[in-house]
mmCIF file of C-alpha atoms in Angstrom:
data_model
loop_
_atom_site.group_PDB
_atom_site.id
_atom_site.type_symbol
_atom_site.label_atom_id
_atom_site.label_comp_id
_atom_site.label_asym_id
_atom_site.label_seq_id
_atom_site.Cartn_x
_atom_site.Cartn_y
_atom_site.Cartn_z
ATOM 1 C CA UNK J 163 -48.668 -36.149 0.380
ATOM 2 C CA UNK J 164 -48.590 -39.975 -0.156
ATOM 3 C CA UNK J 165 -51.131 -42.576 -0.192
ATOM 4 C CA UNK J 166 -49.375 -45.274 1.867
ATOM 5 C CA UNK J 167 -50.736 -48.335 -0.056
ATOM 6 C CA UNK J 168 -48.131 -48.301 -2.655
ATOM 7 C CA UNK J 169 -45.091 -50.334 -2.099
ATOM 8 C CA UNK J 170 -41.451 -49.272 -1.558
ATOM 9 C CA UNK J 171 -39.229 -49.814 -4.652
ATOM 10 C CA UNK J 172 -37.706 -53.547 -4.622
ATOM 11 C CA UNK J 173 -34.899 -52.385 -6.896
ATOM 12 C CA UNK J 174 -32.104 -50.721 -4.810
ATOM 13 C CA UNK J 175 -31.121 -48.500 -7.952
ATOM 14 C CA UNK J 176 -34.429 -47.062 -7.794
ATOM 15 C CA UNK J 177 -33.742 -45.749 -4.197
ATOM 16 C CA UNK J 178 -31.470 -42.772 -5.155
ATOM 17 C CA UNK J 179 -33.812 -41.719 -7.820
ATOM 18 C CA UNK J 180 -36.667 -41.486 -5.242
ATOM 19 C CA UNK J 181 -34.721 -39.695 -3.003
ATOM 20 C CA UNK J 182 -34.217 -36.977 -5.588
ATOM 21 C CA UNK J 183 -37.671 -36.787 -7.021
ATOM 22 C CA UNK J 184 -38.676 -36.087 -2.759
ATOM 23 C CA UNK J 185 -36.072 -33.429 -2.877
ATOM 24 C CA UNK J 186 -37.744 -32.095 -5.877
ATOM 25 C CA UNK J 187 -40.844 -32.277 -4.761
ATOM 26 C CA UNK J 188 -39.968 -30.290 -1.373
ATOM 27 C CA UNK J 189 -38.298 -27.524 -3.306
ATOM 28 C CA UNK J 190 -41.650 -27.341 -5.735
ATOM 29 C CA UNK J 191 -44.155 -27.169 -2.789
ATOM 30 C CA UNK J 192 -41.927 -24.663 -1.263
ATOM 31 C CA UNK J 193 -41.907 -22.386 -4.611
ATOM 32 C CA UNK J 194 -45.655 -22.855 -4.450
ATOM 33 C CA UNK J 195 -46.038 -21.800 -0.747
ATOM 34 C CA UNK J 196 -44.019 -18.237 -1.306
ATOM 35 C CA UNK J 197 -46.351 -15.461 -2.097
ATOM 36 C CA UNK J 198 -43.732 -13.061 -1.629
ATOM 37 C CA UNK J 199 -42.954 -12.696 -5.276
ATOM 38 C CA UNK J 200 -44.150 -13.914 -8.761
ATOM 39 C CA UNK J 201 -43.402 -17.224 -9.852
ATOM 40 C CA UNK J 202 -40.942 -17.032 -13.323
ATOM 41 C CA UNK J 203 -39.906 -19.120 -16.068
ATOM 42 C CA UNK J 204 -36.395 -18.975 -14.527
ATOM 43 C CA UNK J 205 -37.998 -20.410 -10.958
ATOM 44 C CA UNK J 206 -39.634 -23.707 -12.811
ATOM 45 C CA UNK J 207 -37.973 -24.910 -15.211
ATOM 46 C CA UNK J 208 -34.584 -25.948 -13.948
ATOM 47 C CA UNK J 209 -36.576 -28.163 -11.634
ATOM 48 C CA UNK J 210 -38.597 -29.162 -14.461
ATOM 49 C CA UNK J 211 -35.090 -30.294 -16.243
ATOM 50 C CA UNK J 212 -34.079 -32.166 -13.205
ATOM 51 C CA UNK J 213 -37.497 -33.955 -12.801
ATOM 52 C CA UNK J 214 -37.340 -35.342 -16.379
ATOM 53 C CA UNK J 215 -33.893 -36.143 -15.855
ATOM 54 C CA UNK J 216 -34.932 -38.749 -13.156
ATOM 55 C CA UNK J 217 -37.506 -39.923 -15.275
ATOM 56 C CA UNK J 218 -34.513 -40.785 -17.761
ATOM 57 C CA UNK J 219 -32.625 -42.659 -15.309
ATOM 58 C CA UNK J 220 -35.943 -44.385 -13.712
ATOM 59 C CA UNK J 221 -36.624 -45.932 -17.689
ATOM 60 C CA UNK J 222 -33.207 -47.304 -17.696
ATOM 61 C CA UNK J 223 -33.447 -48.705 -14.659
ATOM 62 C CA UNK J 224 -37.255 -50.336 -15.709
ATOM 63 C CA UNK J 225 -35.828 -51.327 -19.224
ATOM 64 C CA UNK J 226 -37.144 -54.715 -18.372
ATOM 65 C CA UNK J 227 -40.173 -53.865 -16.274
ATOM 66 C CA UNK J 228 -42.027 -51.220 -17.826
ATOM 67 C CA UNK J 229 -45.224 -51.682 -15.821
ATOM 68 C CA UNK J 230 -43.376 -51.452 -12.288
ATOM 69 C CA UNK J 231 -45.811 -48.994 -10.152
ATOM 70 C CA UNK J 232 -44.317 -48.071 -6.288
ATOM 71 C CA UNK J 233 -43.894 -45.203 -4.099
ATOM 72 C CA UNK J 234 -41.537 -43.924 -6.608
ATOM 73 C CA UNK J 235 -44.284 -43.467 -9.379
ATOM 74 C CA UNK J 236 -46.451 -41.639 -6.741
ATOM 75 C CA UNK J 237 -43.988 -39.030 -5.990
ATOM 76 C CA UNK J 238 -42.987 -38.722 -9.622
ATOM 77 C CA UNK J 239 -46.819 -37.779 -9.811
ATOM 78 C CA UNK J 240 -46.655 -35.584 -7.465
ATOM 79 C CA UNK J 241 -43.573 -33.590 -9.103
ATOM 80 C CA UNK J 242 -45.209 -33.557 -12.390
ATOM 81 C CA UNK J 243 -48.686 -32.595 -11.058
ATOM 82 C CA UNK J 244 -47.027 -29.417 -9.290
ATOM 83 C CA UNK J 245 -44.841 -28.608 -12.532
ATOM 84 C CA UNK J 246 -47.893 -28.876 -14.812
ATOM 85 C CA UNK J 247 -49.874 -26.117 -12.597
ATOM 86 C CA UNK J 248 -46.634 -23.633 -12.394
ATOM 87 C CA UNK J 249 -46.512 -23.845 -16.197
ATOM 88 C CA UNK J 250 -49.959 -22.540 -16.113
ATOM 89 C CA UNK J 251 -49.097 -20.502 -13.339
ATOM 90 C CA UNK J 252 -46.231 -18.623 -15.656
ATOM 91 C CA UNK J 253 -48.659 -18.452 -18.543
ATOM 92 C CA UNK J 254 -47.166 -21.395 -20.514
ATOM 93 C CA UNK J 255 -50.721 -23.486 -20.853
ATOM 94 C CA UNK J 256 -50.061 -24.167 -24.519
ATOM 95 C CA UNK J 257 -47.146 -26.293 -23.653
ATOM 96 C CA UNK J 258 -46.943 -29.762 -23.223
ATOM 97 C CA UNK J 259 -46.158 -30.136 -19.273
ATOM 98 C CA UNK J 260 -49.528 -27.951 -18.460
ATOM 99 C CA UNK J 261 -51.248 -30.819 -19.805
ATOM 100 C CA UNK J 262 -50.366 -33.410 -17.117
ATOM 101 C CA UNK J 263 -52.283 -32.261 -14.287
ATOM 102 C CA UNK J 264 -55.764 -31.834 -16.786
ATOM 103 C CA UNK J 265 -55.028 -35.470 -17.946
ATOM 104 C CA UNK J 266 -55.274 -36.566 -14.191
ATOM 105 C CA UNK J 267 -58.572 -34.520 -13.531
ATOM 106 C CA UNK J 268 -60.082 -35.922 -16.558
ATOM 107 C CA UNK J 269 -59.202 -39.861 -15.734
ATOM 108 C CA UNK J 270 -60.734 -39.154 -12.538
ATOM 109 C CA UNK J 271 -64.079 -37.728 -13.875
ATOM 110 C CA UNK J 272 -64.126 -40.000 -16.691
ATOM 111 C CA UNK J 273 -63.608 -43.015 -14.050
ATOM 112 C CA UNK J 274 -66.419 -41.560 -12.142
ATOM 113 C CA UNK J 275 -68.631 -41.415 -14.948
ATOM 114 C CA UNK J 276 -67.904 -44.724 -16.184
ATOM 115 C CA UNK J 277 -68.560 -46.214 -12.203
ATOM 116 C CA UNK J 278 -72.141 -44.135 -11.728
ATOM 117 C CA UNK J 279 -73.253 -44.315 -15.234
ATOM 118 C CA UNK J 280 -74.996 -40.903 -15.211
ATOM 119 C CA UNK J 281 -73.687 -38.260 -17.490
ATOM 120 C CA UNK J 282 -74.978 -36.587 -20.537
ATOM 121 C CA UNK J 283 -73.670 -35.746 -24.198
ATOM 122 C CA UNK J 284 -72.468 -32.032 -22.873
ATOM 123 C CA UNK J 285 -69.928 -33.712 -20.215
ATOM 124 C CA UNK J 286 -68.534 -35.744 -22.892
ATOM 125 C CA UNK J 287 -68.231 -33.241 -25.852
ATOM 126 C CA UNK J 288 -66.595 -30.805 -23.594
ATOM 127 C CA UNK J 289 -63.901 -33.500 -22.463
ATOM 128 C CA UNK J 290 -63.578 -34.626 -26.254
ATOM 129 C CA UNK J 291 -62.569 -31.177 -27.372
ATOM 130 C CA UNK J 292 -60.276 -30.697 -24.330
ATOM 131 C CA UNK J 293 -58.521 -34.032 -25.090
ATOM 132 C CA UNK J 294 -58.488 -32.875 -28.896
ATOM 133 C CA UNK J 295 -56.714 -29.997 -27.904
ATOM 134 C CA UNK J 296 -54.233 -31.644 -25.576
ATOM 135 C CA UNK J 297 -53.385 -34.213 -28.254
ATOM 136 C CA UNK J 298 -52.258 -31.776 -30.887
ATOM 137 C CA UNK J 299 -50.299 -29.608 -27.921
ATOM 138 C CA UNK J 300 -48.458 -32.945 -27.172
ATOM 139 C CA UNK J 301 -47.809 -33.541 -30.868
ATOM 140 C CA UNK J 302 -46.508 -30.096 -31.319
ATOM 141 C CA UNK J 303 -44.225 -30.257 -28.570
ATOM 142 C CA UNK J 304 -42.355 -33.234 -29.384
ATOM 143 C CA UNK J 305 -39.490 -32.061 -30.980
ATOM 144 C CA UNK J 306 -38.815 -29.445 -27.816
ATOM 145 C CA UNK J 307 -39.590 -31.626 -24.718
ATOM 146 C CA UNK J 308 -37.994 -35.063 -23.631
ATOM 147 C CA UNK J 309 -39.093 -37.876 -25.309
ATOM 148 C CA UNK J 310 -39.865 -39.845 -22.411
ATOM 149 C CA UNK J 311 -42.016 -37.244 -21.343
ATOM 150 C CA UNK J 312 -43.961 -36.879 -24.303
ATOM 151 C CA UNK J 313 -44.463 -40.532 -24.694
ATOM 152 C CA UNK J 314 -46.122 -40.511 -20.822
ATOM 153 C CA UNK J 315 -48.444 -37.970 -21.896
ATOM 154 C CA UNK J 316 -49.616 -39.641 -24.696
ATOM 155 C CA UNK J 317 -50.484 -42.514 -22.920
ATOM 156 C CA UNK J 318 -52.441 -40.555 -20.298
ATOM 157 C CA UNK J 319 -54.499 -38.839 -22.891
ATOM 158 C CA UNK J 320 -55.273 -42.430 -25.003
ATOM 159 C CA UNK J 321 -56.092 -43.624 -21.550
ATOM 160 C CA UNK J 322 -58.768 -40.822 -21.448
ATOM 161 C CA UNK J 323 -59.731 -41.598 -24.740
ATOM 162 C CA UNK J 324 -60.544 -45.231 -24.544
ATOM 163 C CA UNK J 325 -62.956 -44.190 -21.531
ATOM 164 C CA UNK J 326 -64.567 -41.397 -23.282
ATOM 165 C CA UNK J 327 -65.279 -44.103 -26.018
ATOM 166 C CA UNK J 328 -66.625 -46.572 -23.731
ATOM 167 C CA UNK J 329 -69.084 -43.787 -22.142
ATOM 168 C CA UNK J 330 -69.934 -42.706 -25.925
ATOM 169 C CA UNK J 331 -70.827 -46.241 -26.795
ATOM 170 C CA UNK J 332 -73.090 -46.343 -23.705
ATOM 171 C CA UNK J 333 -74.814 -43.256 -24.767
ATOM 172 C CA UNK J 334 -75.591 -44.460 -28.461
ATOM 173 C CA UNK J 335 -78.181 -46.764 -26.798
ATOM 174 C CA UNK J 336 -80.538 -44.012 -26.673
ATOM 175 C CA UNK J 337 -82.294 -43.097 -29.357
ATOM 176 C CA UNK J 338 -82.518 -39.057 -30.495
ATOM 177 C CA UNK J 339 -86.382 -38.617 -29.623
ATOM 178 C CA UNK J 340 -85.838 -39.988 -25.959
ATOM 179 C CA UNK J 341 -82.441 -37.751 -24.951
ATOM 180 C CA UNK J 342 -83.862 -34.640 -23.910
ATOM 181 C CA UNK J 343 -85.799 -36.627 -21.313
ATOM 182 C CA UNK J 344 -82.749 -38.128 -20.448
ATOM 183 C CA UNK J 345 -80.831 -34.979 -20.374
ATOM 184 C CA UNK J 346 -83.615 -33.976 -17.959
ATOM 185 C CA UNK J 347 -83.752 -36.574 -15.654
ATOM 186 C CA UNK J 348 -79.734 -36.006 -15.196
ATOM 187 C CA UNK J 349 -80.191 -32.361 -14.599
ATOM 188 C CA UNK J 350 -82.808 -33.115 -12.105
ATOM 189 C CA UNK J 351 -80.662 -35.889 -10.437
ATOM 190 C CA UNK J 352 -78.032 -33.282 -9.789
ATOM 191 C CA UNK J 353 -80.191 -30.768 -8.620
ATOM 192 C CA UNK J 354 -81.653 -33.209 -6.115
ATOM 193 C CA UNK J 355 -77.539 -33.849 -4.914
ATOM 194 C CA UNK J 356 -76.951 -30.234 -4.640
ATOM 195 C CA UNK J 357 -80.016 -29.431 -2.557
ATOM 196 C CA UNK J 358 -78.748 -32.175 -0.592
ATOM 197 C CA UNK J 359 -75.463 -30.782 0.195
ATOM 198 C CA UNK J 360 -76.558 -27.113 0.729
ATOM 199 C CA UNK J 361 -75.734 -25.442 4.373
ATOM 200 C CA UNK J 362 -79.331 -25.002 4.580
ATOM 201 C CA UNK J 363 -81.660 -27.680 3.546
ATOM 202 C CA UNK J 364 -84.887 -26.877 1.503
ATOM 203 C CA UNK J 365 -87.818 -29.331 1.484
ATOM 204 C CA UNK J 366 -89.394 -27.178 -0.821
ATOM 205 C CA UNK J 367 -87.057 -27.111 -3.346
ATOM 206 C CA UNK J 368 -86.876 -30.927 -3.505
ATOM 207 C CA UNK J 369 -90.424 -31.073 -3.528
ATOM 208 C CA UNK J 370 -90.458 -29.419 -6.847
ATOM 209 C CA UNK J 371 -87.694 -31.270 -8.191
ATOM 210 C CA UNK J 372 -89.832 -34.481 -7.204
ATOM 211 C CA UNK J 373 -93.079 -32.917 -9.214
ATOM 212 C CA UNK J 374 -90.726 -32.442 -12.241
ATOM 213 C CA UNK J 375 -90.019 -36.185 -11.829
ATOM 214 C CA UNK J 376 -93.682 -37.207 -11.512
ATOM 215 C CA UNK J 377 -94.557 -34.941 -14.597
ATOM 216 C CA UNK J 378 -91.926 -37.342 -16.600
ATOM 217 C CA UNK J 379 -93.283 -40.470 -15.355
ATOM 218 C CA UNK J 380 -97.078 -39.293 -16.452
ATOM 219 C CA UNK J 381 -95.435 -38.885 -19.947
ATOM 220 C CA UNK J 382 -94.969 -42.923 -20.179
ATOM 221 C CA UNK J 383 -97.437 -45.612 -21.223
ATOM 222 C CA UNK J 384 -97.734 -48.711 -19.432
ATOM 223 C CA UNK J 385 -94.371 -47.788 -17.890
ATOM 224 C CA UNK J 386 -92.683 -47.312 -21.250
ATOM 225 C CA UNK J 387 -91.306 -44.050 -23.349
ATOM 226 C CA UNK J 388 -93.143 -44.591 -26.710
ATOM 227 C CA UNK J 389 -93.185 -42.797 -29.714
ATOM 228 C CA UNK J 390 -97.073 -41.099 -31.221
ATOM 229 C CA UNK J 391 -97.170 -44.397 -32.817
ATOM 230 C CA UNK J 392 -96.980 -46.331 -29.858
ATOM 231 C CA UNK J 393 -93.453 -47.965 -30.276
ATOM 232 C CA UNK J 394 -91.250 -48.205 -27.418
ATOM 233 C CA UNK J 395 -88.189 -45.910 -28.152
ATOM 234 C CA UNK J 396 -84.720 -46.779 -28.219
ATOM 235 C CA UNK J 397 -83.199 -46.405 -24.583
ATOM 236 C CA UNK J 398 -86.484 -46.911 -22.652
ATOM 237 C CA UNK J 399 -84.850 -49.413 -20.086
ATOM 238 C CA UNK J 400 -82.101 -47.183 -19.549
ATOM 239 C CA UNK J 401 -84.218 -43.870 -18.962
ATOM 240 C CA UNK J 402 -86.774 -45.468 -16.873
ATOM 241 C CA UNK J 403 -84.027 -47.190 -14.688
ATOM 242 C CA UNK J 404 -82.815 -43.490 -14.376
ATOM 243 C CA UNK J 405 -86.293 -42.345 -13.774
ATOM 244 C CA UNK J 406 -86.580 -44.945 -10.960
ATOM 245 C CA UNK J 407 -83.453 -43.830 -9.337
ATOM 246 C CA UNK J 408 -84.438 -40.174 -9.596
ATOM 247 C CA UNK J 409 -87.618 -40.761 -7.658
ATOM 248 C CA UNK J 410 -85.866 -43.260 -5.018
ATOM 249 C CA UNK J 411 -83.038 -40.479 -4.571
ATOM 250 C CA UNK J 412 -85.564 -37.244 -4.231
ATOM 251 C CA UNK J 413 -87.617 -39.760 -1.523
ATOM 252 C CA UNK J 414 -84.220 -40.360 0.229
ATOM 253 C CA UNK J 415 -83.191 -36.676 0.295
ATOM 254 C CA UNK J 416 -86.578 -35.675 2.003
ATOM 255 C CA UNK J 417 -86.246 -37.953 4.498
ATOM 256 C CA UNK J 418 -82.667 -37.641 5.365
ATOM 257 C CA UNK J 419 -82.728 -33.663 5.135
ATOM 258 C CA UNK J 420 -79.435 -33.452 4.393
ATOM 259 C CA UNK J 421 -77.938 -34.728 7.485
ATOM 260 C CA UNK J 422 -74.990 -36.920 7.220
ATOM 261 C CA UNK J 423 -74.329 -40.050 9.778
ATOM 262 C CA UNK J 424 -72.146 -38.959 12.658
ATOM 263 C CA UNK J 425 -69.295 -41.877 11.224
ATOM 264 C CA UNK J 426 -68.851 -39.981 7.921
ATOM 265 C CA UNK J 427 -69.311 -36.383 9.139
ATOM 266 C CA UNK J 428 -66.057 -35.399 9.211
ATOM 267 C CA UNK J 429 -65.298 -36.527 5.703
ATOM 268 C CA UNK J 430 -68.710 -35.063 4.234
ATOM 269 C CA UNK J 431 -67.803 -31.822 6.148
ATOM 270 C CA UNK J 432 -64.415 -31.704 4.645
ATOM 271 C CA UNK J 433 -65.542 -32.202 1.125
ATOM 272 C CA UNK J 434 -68.390 -29.831 1.425
ATOM 273 C CA UNK J 435 -65.636 -27.277 2.580
ATOM 274 C CA UNK J 436 -63.442 -28.200 -0.628
ATOM 275 C CA UNK J 437 -66.737 -28.195 -3.036
ATOM 276 C CA UNK J 438 -67.225 -24.737 -1.667
ATOM 277 C CA UNK J 439 -63.785 -23.254 -1.889
ATOM 278 C CA UNK J 440 -63.620 -24.396 -5.389
ATOM 279 C CA UNK J 441 -67.128 -22.825 -6.387
ATOM 280 C CA UNK J 442 -65.863 -19.679 -4.967
ATOM 281 C CA UNK J 443 -62.676 -19.542 -6.761
ATOM 282 C CA UNK J 444 -64.825 -20.514 -9.627
ATOM 283 C CA UNK J 445 -66.541 -17.120 -9.443
ATOM 284 C CA UNK J 446 -63.615 -15.185 -8.724
ATOM 285 C CA UNK J 447 -61.010 -16.943 -10.902
ATOM 286 C CA UNK J 448 -59.144 -14.160 -12.714
ATOM 287 C CA UNK J 449 -58.389 -12.146 -9.625
ATOM 288 C CA UNK J 450 -57.746 -14.735 -6.836
ATOM 289 C CA UNK J 451 -56.442 -17.971 -8.134
ATOM 290 C CA UNK J 452 -52.746 -19.218 -8.849
ATOM 291 C CA UNK J 453 -53.237 -22.554 -10.429
ATOM 292 C CA UNK J 454 -50.849 -24.103 -8.259
ATOM 293 C CA UNK J 455 -53.349 -23.990 -5.426
ATOM 294 C CA UNK J 456 -55.211 -26.495 -7.153
ATOM 295 C CA UNK J 457 -52.487 -29.006 -6.432
ATOM 296 C CA UNK J 458 -53.638 -29.109 -2.286
ATOM 297 C CA UNK J 459 -57.207 -29.581 -3.263
ATOM 298 C CA UNK J 460 -56.709 -32.257 -5.766
ATOM 299 C CA UNK J 461 -54.598 -34.304 -3.538
ATOM 300 C CA UNK J 462 -56.943 -34.241 -0.597
ATOM 301 C CA UNK J 463 -59.892 -35.333 -3.160
ATOM 302 C CA UNK J 464 -57.501 -38.027 -4.581
ATOM 303 C CA UNK J 465 -56.600 -39.198 -0.810
ATOM 304 C CA UNK J 466 -60.297 -39.621 -0.119
ATOM 305 C CA UNK J 467 -61.111 -40.875 -3.338
ATOM 306 C CA UNK J 468 -58.639 -44.076 -3.253
ATOM 307 C CA UNK J 469 -59.647 -44.610 0.430
ATOM 308 C CA UNK J 470 -62.610 -46.399 -0.921
ATOM 309 C CA UNK J 471 -62.567 -50.339 -0.591
ATOM 310 C CA UNK J 472 -64.027 -51.851 -3.458
ATOM 311 C CA UNK J 473 -65.880 -48.516 -4.522
ATOM 312 C CA UNK J 474 -67.187 -48.244 -0.791
ATOM 313 C CA UNK J 475 -66.538 -45.281 1.444
ATOM 314 C CA UNK J 476 -65.894 -47.146 4.841
ATOM 315 C CA UNK J 477 -65.581 -45.471 8.510
ATOM 316 C CA UNK J 478 -62.870 -45.834 11.006
ATOM 317 C CA UNK J 479 -64.097 -48.982 12.136
ATOM 318 C CA UNK J 480 -64.443 -50.524 8.920
ATOM 319 C CA UNK J 481 -68.048 -50.304 7.884
ATOM 320 C CA UNK J 482 -69.524 -49.696 4.485
ATOM 321 C CA UNK J 483 -71.278 -46.405 4.047
ATOM 322 C CA UNK J 484 -74.894 -46.876 3.447
ATOM 323 C CA UNK J 485 -76.218 -45.883 0.018
ATOM 324 C CA UNK J 486 -77.044 -42.221 1.066
ATOM 325 C CA UNK J 487 -73.902 -41.342 2.476
ATOM 326 C CA UNK J 488 -72.200 -43.406 -0.448
ATOM 327 C CA UNK J 489 -74.198 -41.283 -3.035
ATOM 328 C CA UNK J 490 -73.967 -37.903 -0.982
ATOM 329 C CA UNK J 491 -69.854 -38.260 -0.939
ATOM 330 C CA UNK J 492 -69.290 -39.547 -4.489
ATOM 331 C CA UNK J 493 -71.442 -36.142 -5.632
ATOM 332 C CA UNK J 494 -69.262 -33.883 -3.731
ATOM 333 C CA UNK J 495 -66.360 -35.592 -4.652
ATOM 334 C CA UNK J 496 -67.386 -35.384 -8.556
ATOM 335 C CA UNK J 497 -68.488 -32.174 -8.177
ATOM 336 C CA UNK J 498 -65.058 -30.816 -7.012
ATOM 337 C CA UNK J 499 -63.118 -32.739 -9.766
ATOM 338 C CA UNK J 500 -65.539 -30.916 -12.366
ATOM 339 C CA UNK J 501 -64.834 -27.514 -10.554
ATOM 340 C CA UNK J 502 -60.946 -28.113 -10.621
ATOM 341 C CA UNK J 503 -61.208 -29.176 -14.344
ATOM 342 C CA UNK J 504 -63.039 -25.992 -15.312
ATOM 343 C CA UNK J 505 -60.836 -23.919 -13.407
ATOM 344 C CA UNK J 506 -57.664 -25.327 -15.729
ATOM 345 C CA UNK J 507 -59.826 -24.795 -19.070
ATOM 346 C CA UNK J 508 -60.166 -21.464 -17.671
ATOM 347 C CA UNK J 509 -56.228 -20.368 -16.869
ATOM 348 C CA UNK J 510 -55.195 -17.928 -19.335
ATOM 349 C CA UNK J 511 -51.866 -18.342 -20.777
ATOM 350 C CA UNK J 512 -50.911 -15.062 -19.255
ATOM 351 C CA UNK J 513 -48.086 -15.069 -16.475
ATOM 352 C CA UNK J 514 -49.123 -14.424 -12.987
ATOM 353 C CA UNK J 515 -47.018 -11.367 -13.085
ATOM 354 C CA UNK J 516 -48.910 -9.679 -15.972
ATOM 355 C CA UNK J 517 -52.339 -11.218 -14.690
ATOM 356 C CA UNK J 518 -53.432 -7.920 -12.834
ATOM 357 C CA UNK J 519 -52.999 -5.483 -15.845
ATOM 358 C CA UNK J 520 -54.637 -8.521 -18.109
ATOM 359 C CA UNK J 521 -57.718 -8.445 -15.688
ATOM 360 C CA UNK J 522 -58.124 -4.673 -15.880
ATOM 361 C CA UNK J 523 -57.675 -4.615 -19.565
ATOM 362 C CA UNK J 524 -60.358 -7.706 -19.702
ATOM 363 C CA UNK J 525 -62.711 -5.675 -17.818
ATOM 364 C CA UNK J 526 -62.375 -2.196 -19.811
ATOM 365 C CA UNK J 527 -62.846 -4.431 -22.806
ATOM 366 C CA UNK J 528 -66.180 -5.452 -21.704
ATOM 367 C CA UNK J 529 -67.084 -2.066 -20.491
ATOM 368 C CA UNK J 530 -66.168 -0.808 -24.140
ATOM 369 C CA UNK J 531 -68.135 -3.448 -25.674
ATOM 370 C CA UNK J 532 -71.038 -2.700 -23.614
ATOM 371 C CA UNK J 533 -70.905 0.969 -24.903
ATOM 372 C CA UNK J 534 -70.509 -0.474 -28.183
ATOM 373 C CA UNK J 535 -73.429 -2.776 -28.027
ATOM 374 C CA UNK J 536 -75.634 -0.101 -26.586
ATOM 375 C CA UNK J 537 -74.963 2.118 -30.070
ATOM 376 C CA UNK J 538 -72.257 4.337 -28.452
ATOM 377 C CA UNK J 539 -72.463 7.887 -26.479
ATOM 378 C CA UNK J 540 -74.053 9.106 -29.730
ATOM 379 C CA UNK J 541 -77.111 6.754 -29.543
ATOM 380 C CA UNK J 542 -77.453 7.639 -25.704
ATOM 381 C CA UNK J 543 -77.107 11.414 -26.851
ATOM 382 C CA UNK J 544 -80.219 10.744 -29.751
ATOM 383 C CA UNK J 545 -82.365 9.900 -27.240
ATOM 384 C CA UNK J 546 -82.966 13.225 -26.009
ATOM 385 C CA UNK J 547 -86.057 15.233 -27.087
ATOM 386 C CA UNK J 548 -85.305 18.966 -27.171
ATOM 387 C CA UNK J 549 -82.216 18.561 -25.063
ATOM 388 C CA UNK J 550 -84.177 16.139 -22.260
ATOM 389 C CA UNK J 551 -84.727 12.513 -22.027
ATOM 390 C CA UNK J 552 -88.130 11.447 -22.120
ATOM 391 C CA UNK J 553 -90.013 8.239 -20.833
ATOM 392 C CA UNK J 554 -92.931 8.405 -23.045
ATOM 393 C CA UNK J 555 -94.400 11.950 -22.292
ATOM 394 C CA UNK J 556 -92.964 12.554 -19.205
ATOM 395 C CA UNK J 557 -89.732 14.144 -18.079
ATOM 396 C CA UNK J 558 -88.332 12.320 -15.079
ATOM 397 C CA UNK J 559 -86.512 13.902 -12.335
ATOM 398 C CA UNK J 560 -82.671 13.694 -12.394
ATOM 399 C CA UNK J 561 -82.033 15.393 -15.910
ATOM 400 C CA UNK J 562 -79.199 17.337 -14.803
ATOM 401 C CA UNK J 563 -77.263 14.402 -13.379
ATOM 402 C CA UNK J 564 -77.587 12.175 -15.937
ATOM 403 C CA UNK J 565 -76.889 15.021 -18.688
ATOM 404 C CA UNK J 566 -73.715 16.077 -16.594
ATOM 405 C CA UNK J 567 -72.785 12.360 -16.687
ATOM 406 C CA UNK J 568 -73.291 11.898 -20.909
ATOM 407 C CA UNK J 569 -70.988 15.322 -21.054
ATOM 408 C CA UNK J 570 -68.290 13.897 -18.625
ATOM 409 C CA UNK J 571 -68.188 10.404 -21.164
ATOM 410 C CA UNK J 572 -68.351 12.592 -24.093
ATOM 411 C CA UNK J 573 -65.072 14.610 -22.735
ATOM 412 C CA UNK J 574 -63.318 11.210 -21.640
ATOM 413 C CA UNK J 575 -63.750 9.807 -24.884
ATOM 414 C CA UNK J 576 -62.546 13.097 -26.664
ATOM 415 C CA UNK J 577 -59.374 12.945 -24.373
ATOM 416 C CA UNK J 578 -58.685 9.264 -25.251
ATOM 417 C CA UNK J 579 -58.943 9.720 -29.116
ATOM 418 C CA UNK J 580 -56.748 13.178 -28.861
ATOM 419 C CA UNK J 581 -54.386 11.086 -26.689
ATOM 420 C CA UNK J 582 -54.266 7.807 -29.143
ATOM 421 C CA UNK J 583 -53.783 10.307 -32.254
ATOM 422 C CA UNK J 584 -50.878 12.343 -30.544
ATOM 423 C CA UNK J 585 -49.054 8.935 -29.797
ATOM 424 C CA UNK J 586 -49.519 7.358 -33.410
ATOM 425 C CA UNK J 587 -48.133 11.133 -34.625
ATOM 426 C CA UNK J 588 -45.067 10.467 -31.891
#
């Protein structure tokens, strides 16, 4: 669970707090692992109150040293991560504790964007909207949750906001005219990294992306991105640099064909497996995700991310990873954090116990909307000519089956309307 680079508490008064938090984290972990029943508010709230009580004690101990950071903080973070995901699981997504895990993931994403300086306006816009929503959520909860916890959450949101401002400032260097080219290059770079980490490497796919880079390069005049009047566009240096990175990366990916060197193979396989599982969850999220499942993925990623030395991955002998490995592993980590972020955002404010009903209603709603958008049953019936469905002047085979199905739909529609009217009368 823990990353061992944090020291134990020096103040002996923190030791009981550490032990209590470890017990609470273990209880939360056991609750997370129990699939025999649905998680309820009555399971979560007593544990939440006990963790907040430990925060109060810790703040009293650290009144004169508020910036202390040791193993107590790591275990406390684990407790709040789990509690936050439990709040989502029980459908209390709009309450302040649910924001904690999301702020952690946003912080990771922003740190990586600052590190690589490769991101788009869309990336920042979505995160900005989410932070604003979290800020409003925390503000509204100030009277119903511990002051210490609200302060902690507010500080985490503001840390993310400062990173966001820095990133937006970088993007402001680019003119509106050059921005579409920049966005296209971002998309190509990400597509190259995806192709590089697929189970079956496709040289053709990479070559097509390489051709797009050459097309963008051909748009330059004497190595510069210019206006129709020949003036160098604001942001030319940044976009030209990004283009150079893209061409270099495409050549490297083609050369290496998605093969990670042996010293980093295990770490690579672990990250690919995490990415693939999260991708699968993103496709089946409504039916298969318990939000607390994200905790284990998050912690695995955190451990790998934090194992870097001065930003570099190292092998078992302490050797730094070469550029190809560095870029490949960082892409997988960033992609996985992005999946976790969107899975949290997509979480519905519905208790786990009600999710099966909610999901069935969502499916039914989509079906009804399809019928509505296509003009309903009457519009289908009106397509008939002399009782037959025509395609041009032809009468295709299967008229009987289609007409029988249409009749059954009319009958079901009638029965539902009668049932609804009877319930209204009752």
